[in-house]
PDB file of C-alpha atoms in Angstrom:
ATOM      1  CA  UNK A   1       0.000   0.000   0.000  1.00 64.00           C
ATOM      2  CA  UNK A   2       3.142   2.189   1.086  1.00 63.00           C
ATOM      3  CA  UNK A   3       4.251   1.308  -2.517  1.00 72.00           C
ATOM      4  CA  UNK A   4       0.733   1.677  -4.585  1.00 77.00           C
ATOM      5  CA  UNK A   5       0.844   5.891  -2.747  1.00 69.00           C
ATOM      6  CA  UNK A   6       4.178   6.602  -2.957  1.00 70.00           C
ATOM      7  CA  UNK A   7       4.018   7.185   0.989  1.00 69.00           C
ATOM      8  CA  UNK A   8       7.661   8.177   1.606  1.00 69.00           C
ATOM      9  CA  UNK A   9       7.831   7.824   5.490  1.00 63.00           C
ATOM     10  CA  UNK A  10      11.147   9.275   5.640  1.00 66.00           C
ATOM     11  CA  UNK A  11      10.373  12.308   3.328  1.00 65.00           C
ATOM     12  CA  UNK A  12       9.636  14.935   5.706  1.00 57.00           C
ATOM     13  CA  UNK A  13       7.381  16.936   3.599  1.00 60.00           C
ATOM     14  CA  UNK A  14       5.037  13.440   3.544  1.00 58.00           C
ATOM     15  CA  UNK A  15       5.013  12.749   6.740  1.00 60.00           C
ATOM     16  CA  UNK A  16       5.768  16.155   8.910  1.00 62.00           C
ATOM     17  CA  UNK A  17       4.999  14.905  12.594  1.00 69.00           C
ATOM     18  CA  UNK A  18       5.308  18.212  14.483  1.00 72.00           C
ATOM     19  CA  UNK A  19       8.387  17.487  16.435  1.00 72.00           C
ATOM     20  CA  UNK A  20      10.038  17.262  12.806  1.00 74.00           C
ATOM     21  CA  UNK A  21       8.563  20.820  11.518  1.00 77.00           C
ATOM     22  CA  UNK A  22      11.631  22.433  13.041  1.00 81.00           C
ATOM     23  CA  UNK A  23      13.965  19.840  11.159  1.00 84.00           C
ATOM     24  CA  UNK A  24      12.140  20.831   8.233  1.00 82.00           C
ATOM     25  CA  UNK A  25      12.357  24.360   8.323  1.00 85.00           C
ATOM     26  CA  UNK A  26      16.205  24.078   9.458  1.00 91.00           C
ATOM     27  CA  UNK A  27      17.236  23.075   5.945  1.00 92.00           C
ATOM     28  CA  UNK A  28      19.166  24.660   3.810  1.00 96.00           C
ATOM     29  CA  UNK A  29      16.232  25.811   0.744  1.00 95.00           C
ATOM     30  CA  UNK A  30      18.054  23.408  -1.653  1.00 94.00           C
ATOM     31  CA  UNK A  31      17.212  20.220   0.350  1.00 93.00           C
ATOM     32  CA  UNK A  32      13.765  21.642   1.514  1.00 92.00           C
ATOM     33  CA  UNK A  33      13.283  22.277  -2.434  1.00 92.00           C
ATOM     34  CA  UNK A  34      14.666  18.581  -3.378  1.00 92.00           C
ATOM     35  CA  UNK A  35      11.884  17.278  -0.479  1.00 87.00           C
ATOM     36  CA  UNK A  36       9.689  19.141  -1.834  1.00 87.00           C
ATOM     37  CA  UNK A  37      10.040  17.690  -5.060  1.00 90.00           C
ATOM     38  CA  UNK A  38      10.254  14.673  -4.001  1.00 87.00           C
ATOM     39  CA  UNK A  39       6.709  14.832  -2.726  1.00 81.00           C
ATOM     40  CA  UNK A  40       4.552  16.733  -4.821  1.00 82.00           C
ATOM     41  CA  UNK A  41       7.068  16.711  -7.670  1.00 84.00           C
ATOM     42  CA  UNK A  42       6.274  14.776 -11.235  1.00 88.00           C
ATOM     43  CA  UNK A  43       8.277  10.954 -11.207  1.00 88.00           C
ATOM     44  CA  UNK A  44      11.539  11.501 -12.465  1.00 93.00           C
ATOM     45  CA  UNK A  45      11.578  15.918 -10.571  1.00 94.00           C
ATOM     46  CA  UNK A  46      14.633  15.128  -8.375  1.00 94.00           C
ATOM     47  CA  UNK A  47      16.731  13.511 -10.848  1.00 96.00           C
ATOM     48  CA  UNK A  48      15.774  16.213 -13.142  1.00 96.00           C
ATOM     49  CA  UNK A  49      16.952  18.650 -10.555  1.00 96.00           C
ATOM     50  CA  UNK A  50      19.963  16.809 -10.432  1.00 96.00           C
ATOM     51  CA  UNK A  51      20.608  16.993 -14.244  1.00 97.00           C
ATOM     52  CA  UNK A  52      19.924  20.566 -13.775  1.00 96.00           C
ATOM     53  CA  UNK A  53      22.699  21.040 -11.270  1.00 96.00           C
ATOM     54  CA  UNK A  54      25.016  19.378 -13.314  1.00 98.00           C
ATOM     55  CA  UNK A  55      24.194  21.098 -16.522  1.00 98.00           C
ATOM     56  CA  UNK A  56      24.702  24.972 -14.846  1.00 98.00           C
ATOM     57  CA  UNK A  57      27.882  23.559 -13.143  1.00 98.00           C
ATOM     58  CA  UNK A  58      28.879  22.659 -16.708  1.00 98.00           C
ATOM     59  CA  UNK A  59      27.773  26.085 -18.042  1.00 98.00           C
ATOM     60  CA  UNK A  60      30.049  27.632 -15.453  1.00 97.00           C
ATOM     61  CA  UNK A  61      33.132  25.708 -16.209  1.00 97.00           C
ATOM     62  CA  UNK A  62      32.716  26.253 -20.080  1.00 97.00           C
ATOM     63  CA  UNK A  63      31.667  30.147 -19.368  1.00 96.00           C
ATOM     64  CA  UNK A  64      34.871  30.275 -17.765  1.00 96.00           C
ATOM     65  CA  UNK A  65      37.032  27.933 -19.864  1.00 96.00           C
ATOM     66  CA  UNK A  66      35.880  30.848 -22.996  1.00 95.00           C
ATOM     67  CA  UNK A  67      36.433  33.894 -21.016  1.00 95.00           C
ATOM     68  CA  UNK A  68      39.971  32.990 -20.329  1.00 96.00           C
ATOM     69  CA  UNK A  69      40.880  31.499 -24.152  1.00 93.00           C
ATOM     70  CA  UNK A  70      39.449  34.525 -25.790  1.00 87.00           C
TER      71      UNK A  70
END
């Protein structure tokens, strides 16, 4: 049944007992936003957000790799 709903017990945004609210809201917004994902997200939203990261990090590196060869 866990399964069939997608119930992530240890997502925090899924199941937010109050004495974990405070853990919650102590996160840095990147891990509250990859939770967050995680639970309302479309299937597949984190490891989007992953690619995402990866792909700016890559921009970056090229960005700078052109602004010192030029």
């Amino acid at each position: 049944l866990i399964e069939n709903l997608h119930i992530q017990v240890e997502n925090l945004c899924q199941f937010l007992p109050q004495d974990k609210v405070h853990e919650f809201s102590a996160k840095q917004p990147p891990e509250r936003l990859r939770d967050t994902l995680a639970t309302v997200g479309a299937p597949g939203s984190v490891e989007q957000l992953k690619d995402l990261k990866a792909l700016r990090a890559e921009q970056k590196e090229l960005g700078t790799w052109l602004h010192n060869n030029q």
